[in-house]
Tab-separated table of C-alpha atoms in Angstrom:
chain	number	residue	atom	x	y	z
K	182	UNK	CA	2.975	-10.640	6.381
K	183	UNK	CA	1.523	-7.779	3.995
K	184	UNK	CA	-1.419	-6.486	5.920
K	185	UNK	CA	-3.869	-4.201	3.425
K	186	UNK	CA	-6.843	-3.118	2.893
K	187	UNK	CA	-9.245	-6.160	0.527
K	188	UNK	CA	-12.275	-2.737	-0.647
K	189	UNK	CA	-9.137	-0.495	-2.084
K	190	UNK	CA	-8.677	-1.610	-5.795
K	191	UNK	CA	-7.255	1.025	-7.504
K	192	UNK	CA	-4.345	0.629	-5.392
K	193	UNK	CA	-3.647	-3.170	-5.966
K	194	UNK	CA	-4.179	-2.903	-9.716
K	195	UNK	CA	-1.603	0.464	-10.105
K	196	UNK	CA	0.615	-0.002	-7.097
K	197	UNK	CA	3.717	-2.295	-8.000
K	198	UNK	CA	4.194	-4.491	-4.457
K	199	UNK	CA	8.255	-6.020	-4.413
K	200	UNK	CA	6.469	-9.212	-3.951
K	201	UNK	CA	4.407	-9.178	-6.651
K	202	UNK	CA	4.873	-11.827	-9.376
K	203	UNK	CA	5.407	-9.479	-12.402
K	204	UNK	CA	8.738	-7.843	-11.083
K	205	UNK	CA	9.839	-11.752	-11.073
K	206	UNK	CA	8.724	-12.716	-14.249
K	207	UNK	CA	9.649	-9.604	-16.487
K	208	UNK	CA	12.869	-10.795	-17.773
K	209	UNK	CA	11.324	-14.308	-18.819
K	210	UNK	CA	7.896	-12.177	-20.563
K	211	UNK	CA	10.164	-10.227	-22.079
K	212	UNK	CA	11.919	-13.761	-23.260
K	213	UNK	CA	8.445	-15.076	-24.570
K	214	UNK	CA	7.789	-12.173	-26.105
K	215	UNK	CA	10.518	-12.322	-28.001
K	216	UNK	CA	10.577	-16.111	-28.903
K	217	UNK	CA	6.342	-15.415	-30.038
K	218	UNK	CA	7.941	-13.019	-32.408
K	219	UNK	CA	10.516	-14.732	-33.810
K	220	UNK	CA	7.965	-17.436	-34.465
K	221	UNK	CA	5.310	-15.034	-36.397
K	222	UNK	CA	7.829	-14.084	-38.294
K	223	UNK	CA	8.557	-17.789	-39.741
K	224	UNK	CA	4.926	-18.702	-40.306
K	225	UNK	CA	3.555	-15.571	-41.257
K	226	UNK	CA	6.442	-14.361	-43.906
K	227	UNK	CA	8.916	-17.014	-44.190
K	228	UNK	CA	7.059	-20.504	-44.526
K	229	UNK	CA	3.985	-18.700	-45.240
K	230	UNK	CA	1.844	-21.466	-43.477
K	231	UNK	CA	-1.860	-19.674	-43.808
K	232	UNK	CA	-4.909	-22.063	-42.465
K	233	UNK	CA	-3.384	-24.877	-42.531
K	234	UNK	CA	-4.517	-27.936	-41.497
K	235	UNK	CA	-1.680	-28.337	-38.375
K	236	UNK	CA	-1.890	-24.653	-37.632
K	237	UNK	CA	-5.790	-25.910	-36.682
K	238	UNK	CA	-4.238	-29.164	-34.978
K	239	UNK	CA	-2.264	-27.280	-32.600
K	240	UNK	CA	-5.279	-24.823	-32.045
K	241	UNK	CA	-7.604	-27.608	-30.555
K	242	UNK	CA	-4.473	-29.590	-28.540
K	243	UNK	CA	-4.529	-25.980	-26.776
K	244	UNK	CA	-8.638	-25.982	-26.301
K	245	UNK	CA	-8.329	-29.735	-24.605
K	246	UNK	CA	-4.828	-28.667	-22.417
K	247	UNK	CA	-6.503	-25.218	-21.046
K	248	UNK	CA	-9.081	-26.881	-18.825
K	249	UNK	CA	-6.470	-29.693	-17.385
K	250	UNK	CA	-3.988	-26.908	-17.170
K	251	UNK	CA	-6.576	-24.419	-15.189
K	252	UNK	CA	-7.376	-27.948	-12.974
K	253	UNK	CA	-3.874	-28.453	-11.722
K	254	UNK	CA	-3.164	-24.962	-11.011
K	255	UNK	CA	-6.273	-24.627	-9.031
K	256	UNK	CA	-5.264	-27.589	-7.162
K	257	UNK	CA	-1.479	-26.512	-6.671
K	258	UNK	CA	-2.935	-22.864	-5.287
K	259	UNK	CA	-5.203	-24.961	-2.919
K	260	UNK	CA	-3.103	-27.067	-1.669
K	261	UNK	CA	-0.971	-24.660	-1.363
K	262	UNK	CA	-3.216	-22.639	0.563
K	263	UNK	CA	-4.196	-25.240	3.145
K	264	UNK	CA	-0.454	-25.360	4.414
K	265	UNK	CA	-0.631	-21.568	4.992
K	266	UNK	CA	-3.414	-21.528	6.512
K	267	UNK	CA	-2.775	-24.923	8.747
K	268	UNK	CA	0.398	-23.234	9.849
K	269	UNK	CA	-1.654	-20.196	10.824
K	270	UNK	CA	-4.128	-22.120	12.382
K	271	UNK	CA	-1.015	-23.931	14.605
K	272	UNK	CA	0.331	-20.116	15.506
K	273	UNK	CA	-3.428	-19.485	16.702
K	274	UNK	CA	-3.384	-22.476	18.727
K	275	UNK	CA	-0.195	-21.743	20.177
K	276	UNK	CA	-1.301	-17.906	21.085
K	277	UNK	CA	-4.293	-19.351	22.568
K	278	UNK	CA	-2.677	-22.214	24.637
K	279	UNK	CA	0.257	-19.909	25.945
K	280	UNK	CA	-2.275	-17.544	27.493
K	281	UNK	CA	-4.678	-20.227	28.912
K	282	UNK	CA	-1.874	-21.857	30.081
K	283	UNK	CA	-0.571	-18.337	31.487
K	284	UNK	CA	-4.104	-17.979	33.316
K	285	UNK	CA	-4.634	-21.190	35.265
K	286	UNK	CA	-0.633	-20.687	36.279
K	287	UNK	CA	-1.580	-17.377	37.517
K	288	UNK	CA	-4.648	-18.730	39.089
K	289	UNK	CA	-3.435	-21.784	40.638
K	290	UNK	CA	-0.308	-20.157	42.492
K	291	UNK	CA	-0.444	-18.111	45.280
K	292	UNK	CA	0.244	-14.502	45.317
K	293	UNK	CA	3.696	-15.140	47.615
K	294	UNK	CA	4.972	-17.459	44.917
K	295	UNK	CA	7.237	-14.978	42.972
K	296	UNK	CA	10.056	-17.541	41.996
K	297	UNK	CA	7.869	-19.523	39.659
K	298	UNK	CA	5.556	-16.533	38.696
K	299	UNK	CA	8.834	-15.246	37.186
K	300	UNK	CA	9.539	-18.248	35.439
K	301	UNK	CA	6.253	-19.198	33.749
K	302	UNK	CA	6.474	-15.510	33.073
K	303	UNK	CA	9.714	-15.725	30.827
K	304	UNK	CA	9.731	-19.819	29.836
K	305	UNK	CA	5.835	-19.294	28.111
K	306	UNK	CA	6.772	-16.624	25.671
K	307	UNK	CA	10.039	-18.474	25.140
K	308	UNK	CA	8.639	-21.252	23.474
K	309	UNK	CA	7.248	-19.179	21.074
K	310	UNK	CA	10.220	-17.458	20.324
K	311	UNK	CA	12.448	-20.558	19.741
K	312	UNK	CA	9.704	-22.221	17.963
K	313	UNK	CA	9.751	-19.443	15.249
K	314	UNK	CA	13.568	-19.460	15.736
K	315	UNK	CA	13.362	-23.070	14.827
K	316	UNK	CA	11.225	-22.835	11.817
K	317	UNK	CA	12.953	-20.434	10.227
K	318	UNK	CA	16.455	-22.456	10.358
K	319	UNK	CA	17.262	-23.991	6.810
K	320	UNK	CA	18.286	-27.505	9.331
K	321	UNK	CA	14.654	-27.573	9.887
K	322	UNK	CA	13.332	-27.661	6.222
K	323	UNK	CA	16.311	-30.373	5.712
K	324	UNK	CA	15.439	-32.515	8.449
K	325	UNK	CA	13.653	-35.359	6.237
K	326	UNK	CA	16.110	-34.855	2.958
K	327	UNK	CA	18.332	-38.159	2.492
K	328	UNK	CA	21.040	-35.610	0.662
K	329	UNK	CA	24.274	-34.458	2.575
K	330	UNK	CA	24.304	-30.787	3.739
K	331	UNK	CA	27.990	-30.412	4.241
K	332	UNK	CA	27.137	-26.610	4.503
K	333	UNK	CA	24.561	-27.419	7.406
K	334	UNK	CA	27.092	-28.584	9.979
K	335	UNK	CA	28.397	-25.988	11.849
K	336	UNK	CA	24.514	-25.798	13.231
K	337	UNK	CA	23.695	-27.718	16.024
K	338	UNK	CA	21.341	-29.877	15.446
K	339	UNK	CA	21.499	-32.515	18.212
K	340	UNK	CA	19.579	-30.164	20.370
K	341	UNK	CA	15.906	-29.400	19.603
K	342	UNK	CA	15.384	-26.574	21.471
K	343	UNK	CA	11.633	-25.947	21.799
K	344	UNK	CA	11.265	-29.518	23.056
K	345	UNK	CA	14.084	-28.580	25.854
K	346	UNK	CA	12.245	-25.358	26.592
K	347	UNK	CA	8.388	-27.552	26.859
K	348	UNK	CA	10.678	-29.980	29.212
K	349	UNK	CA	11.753	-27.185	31.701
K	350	UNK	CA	7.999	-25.775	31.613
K	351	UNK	CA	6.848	-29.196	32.102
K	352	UNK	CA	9.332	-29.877	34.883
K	353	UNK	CA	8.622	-26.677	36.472
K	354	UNK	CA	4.639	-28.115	37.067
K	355	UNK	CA	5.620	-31.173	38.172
K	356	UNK	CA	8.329	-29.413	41.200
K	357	UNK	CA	4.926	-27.511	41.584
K	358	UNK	CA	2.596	-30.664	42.457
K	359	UNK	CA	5.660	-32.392	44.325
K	360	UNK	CA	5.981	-29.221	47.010
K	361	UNK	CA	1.992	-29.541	47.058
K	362	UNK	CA	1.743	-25.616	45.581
K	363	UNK	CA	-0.736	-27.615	43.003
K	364	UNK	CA	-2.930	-30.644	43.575
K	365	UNK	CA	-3.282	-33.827	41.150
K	366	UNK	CA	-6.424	-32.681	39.389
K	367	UNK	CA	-5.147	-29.483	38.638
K	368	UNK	CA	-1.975	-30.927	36.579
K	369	UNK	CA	-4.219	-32.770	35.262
K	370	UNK	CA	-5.918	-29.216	34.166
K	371	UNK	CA	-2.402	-27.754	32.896
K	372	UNK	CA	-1.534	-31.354	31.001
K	373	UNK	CA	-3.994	-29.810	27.797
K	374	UNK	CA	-1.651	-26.959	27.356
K	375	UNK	CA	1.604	-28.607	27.811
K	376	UNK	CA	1.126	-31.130	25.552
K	377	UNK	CA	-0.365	-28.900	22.582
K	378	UNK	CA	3.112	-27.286	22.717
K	379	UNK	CA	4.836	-30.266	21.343
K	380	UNK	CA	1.895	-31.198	19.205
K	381	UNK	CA	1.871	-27.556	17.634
K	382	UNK	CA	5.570	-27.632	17.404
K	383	UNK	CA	5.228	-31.178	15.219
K	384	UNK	CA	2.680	-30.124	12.979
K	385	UNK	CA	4.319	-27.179	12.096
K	386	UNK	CA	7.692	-29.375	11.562
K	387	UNK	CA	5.621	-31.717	8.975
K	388	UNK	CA	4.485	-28.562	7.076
K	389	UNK	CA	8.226	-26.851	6.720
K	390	UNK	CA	10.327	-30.234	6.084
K	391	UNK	CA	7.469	-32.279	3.747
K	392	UNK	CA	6.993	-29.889	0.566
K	393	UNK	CA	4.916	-30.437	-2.244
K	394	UNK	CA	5.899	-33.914	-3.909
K	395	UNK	CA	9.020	-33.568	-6.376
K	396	UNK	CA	7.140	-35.261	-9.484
K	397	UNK	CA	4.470	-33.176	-9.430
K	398	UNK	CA	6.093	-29.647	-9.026
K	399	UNK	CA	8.158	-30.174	-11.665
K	400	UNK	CA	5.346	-31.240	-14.064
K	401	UNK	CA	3.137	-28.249	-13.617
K	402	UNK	CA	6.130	-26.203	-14.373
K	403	UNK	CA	7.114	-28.167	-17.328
K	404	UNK	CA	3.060	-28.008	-18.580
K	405	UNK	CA	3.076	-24.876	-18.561
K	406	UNK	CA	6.624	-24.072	-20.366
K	407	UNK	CA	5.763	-26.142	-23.556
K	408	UNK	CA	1.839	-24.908	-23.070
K	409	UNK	CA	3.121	-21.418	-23.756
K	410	UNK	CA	5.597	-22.343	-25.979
K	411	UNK	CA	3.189	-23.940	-28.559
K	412	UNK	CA	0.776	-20.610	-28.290
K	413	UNK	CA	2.470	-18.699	-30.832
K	414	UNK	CA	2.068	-21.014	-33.694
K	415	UNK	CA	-1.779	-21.399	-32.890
K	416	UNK	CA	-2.353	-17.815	-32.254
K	417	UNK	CA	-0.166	-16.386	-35.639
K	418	UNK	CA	-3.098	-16.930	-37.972
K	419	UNK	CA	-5.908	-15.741	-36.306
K	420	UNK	CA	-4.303	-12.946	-34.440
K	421	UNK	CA	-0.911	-11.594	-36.021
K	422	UNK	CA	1.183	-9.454	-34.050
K	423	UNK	CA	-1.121	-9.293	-31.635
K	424	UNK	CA	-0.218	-12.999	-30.352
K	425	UNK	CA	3.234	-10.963	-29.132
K	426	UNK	CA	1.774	-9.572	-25.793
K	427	UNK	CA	-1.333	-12.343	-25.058
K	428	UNK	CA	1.365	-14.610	-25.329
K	429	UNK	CA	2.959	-12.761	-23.075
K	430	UNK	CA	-0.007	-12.021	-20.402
K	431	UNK	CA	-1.295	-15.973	-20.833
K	432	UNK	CA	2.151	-16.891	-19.745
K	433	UNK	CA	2.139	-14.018	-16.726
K	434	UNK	CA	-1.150	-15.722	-15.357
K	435	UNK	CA	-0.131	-19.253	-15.349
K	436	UNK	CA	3.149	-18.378	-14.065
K	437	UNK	CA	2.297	-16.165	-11.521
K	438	UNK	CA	-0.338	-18.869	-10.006
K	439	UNK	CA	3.116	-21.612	-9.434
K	440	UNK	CA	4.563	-18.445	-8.029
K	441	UNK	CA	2.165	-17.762	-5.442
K	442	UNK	CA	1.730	-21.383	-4.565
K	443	UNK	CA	5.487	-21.824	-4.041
K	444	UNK	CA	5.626	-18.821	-2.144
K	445	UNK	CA	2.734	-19.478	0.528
K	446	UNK	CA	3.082	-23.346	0.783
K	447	UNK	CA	6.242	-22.609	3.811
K	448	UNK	CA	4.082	-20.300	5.523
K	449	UNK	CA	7.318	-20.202	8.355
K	450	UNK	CA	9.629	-18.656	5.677
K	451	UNK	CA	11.076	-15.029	4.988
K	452	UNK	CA	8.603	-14.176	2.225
K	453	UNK	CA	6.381	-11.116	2.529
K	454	UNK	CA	3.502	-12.902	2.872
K	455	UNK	CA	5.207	-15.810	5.066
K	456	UNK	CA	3.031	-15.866	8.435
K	457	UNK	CA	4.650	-12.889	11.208
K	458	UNK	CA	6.057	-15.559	13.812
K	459	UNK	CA	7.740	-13.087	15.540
K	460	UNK	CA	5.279	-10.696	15.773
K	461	UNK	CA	2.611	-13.033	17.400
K	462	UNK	CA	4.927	-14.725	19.713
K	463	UNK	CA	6.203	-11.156	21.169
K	464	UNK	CA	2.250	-10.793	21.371
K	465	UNK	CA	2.342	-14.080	23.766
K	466	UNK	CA	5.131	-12.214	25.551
K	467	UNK	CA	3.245	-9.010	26.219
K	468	UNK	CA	-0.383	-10.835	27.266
K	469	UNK	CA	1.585	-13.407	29.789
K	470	UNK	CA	3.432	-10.621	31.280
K	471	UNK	CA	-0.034	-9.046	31.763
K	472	UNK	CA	-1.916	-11.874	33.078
K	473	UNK	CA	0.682	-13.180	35.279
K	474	UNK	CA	1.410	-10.023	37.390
């Protein structure tokens, strides 16, 4: 995840980030670009179309499209949005619950209990590791497509590993209350925390294998192909040549927008701005090491 500074503008609007959208798009600007001139050059010295009456036709189709075109962007980018920041919200939670989980471990056993201090202390941060692990396997974002994967399988997938590492945590506490190291209230205490593992794990699996629906990904990209591609002829009369690059930078906005909304709604990816999964769970690593001594 790109970590900057929001106050510093001069350096977002010169700088030239690899993620950002216009290194992507400049080969198909350049494309528009050239299909808006090709196009002035038929109506303007060819056909010689002047005001006429369709040239002002197509000029208020594009006044009525522009506000449902800005709606369904703004509510692909928000939607988008909300799955990044649920699947952040799901890493927080599972930050939170390792280390709370960490602390009533570490307050519940005695000092003399070194076997299973060493385990919590390496089994915790583990499910964080093969949860991220997990989410970033290709199987994973597959799991719920009815299409054959040939390529897919040499992976195991009969396994699901974070659930096998919650079952040897879980299995660890109950040994625990059996040898009477922990009473019955106090698994009840620990139950919270082992269960949000597999609930964090599934909500994170609904967000990486159930994208955006099909039908309406590939309208907004269609909209706004034959949105731009009807610009020129509506823009020729009243603006010339100059049509060539606000063609251009109306079709670098609306673009951009899908962009960023395909690149943020699988938050678990390998994108810049994906969320830093292993970064926060060699965080859980470093505070459970710390709290259970």
């Amino acid at each position: 995840m790109i970590t900057y500074n929001p106050k510093d503008w001069f350096t977002f609007i010169f700088r030239f980030h690899k993620a950002d959208t216009l290194r992507k798009l400049a080969p198909l600007i350049a494309g528009i670009c050239f299909y808006c001139w090709v196009i002035l050059l038929l109506e303007l010295h060819i056909f010689k179309l002047g005001e006429s009456s369709h040239v002002k036709q197509i000029t208020s189709m594009h006044t009525l499209l522009s506000f449902v075109i800005s709606m369904l962007l703004v509510f692909r980018t928000n939607t988008a949005y909300d799955r990044w920041w649920e699947g952040r919200k799901m890493w927080g939670s599972l930050v939170n619950n390792s280390r709370n989980l960490a602390i009533k471990i570490n307050s519940m056993l005695k000092g003399e209990e070194m076997a299973h201090r060493s385990f919590f202390r390496k089994a915790i941060p583990l499910y964080a590791s093969v949860l991220a692990h997990h989410l970033h396997a290709e199987s994973t974002r597959l799991a719920l497509d009815e299409t054959e994967h040939p390529e897919l399988k040499t992976i195991d997938t009969s396994r699901h590993i974070p659930n096998q590492v919650a079952s040897l945590i879980f299995q660890r506490v109950n040994l625990l209350y059996e040898e009477g190291k922990i009473k019955g209230d106090q698994l009840i205490v620990l139950n919270n925390e082992l269960q949000s593992f597999t609930d964090i794990c599934g909500a994170c699996e609904r967000i990486k294998n159930t994208p955006i629906p099909f039908s309406y990904s590939v309208f907004i990209k269609k909209f706004i192909f034959f949105y731009v591609m009807t610009l020129p002829f509506s823009f020729a009369i009243s603006l010339g040549y100059l049509a060539i690059p606000v063609v251009g930078f109306i079709f670098y906005v609306l673009a951009s927008l899908e962009l960023i909304a395909e690149e943020i709604e699988d938050p678990f990816g390998g994108d810049e701005n994906d969320l830093p999964m292993n970064k926060m769970a060699s965080n859980i690593k470093k505070h459970v090491a710390e709290i259970i001594g």
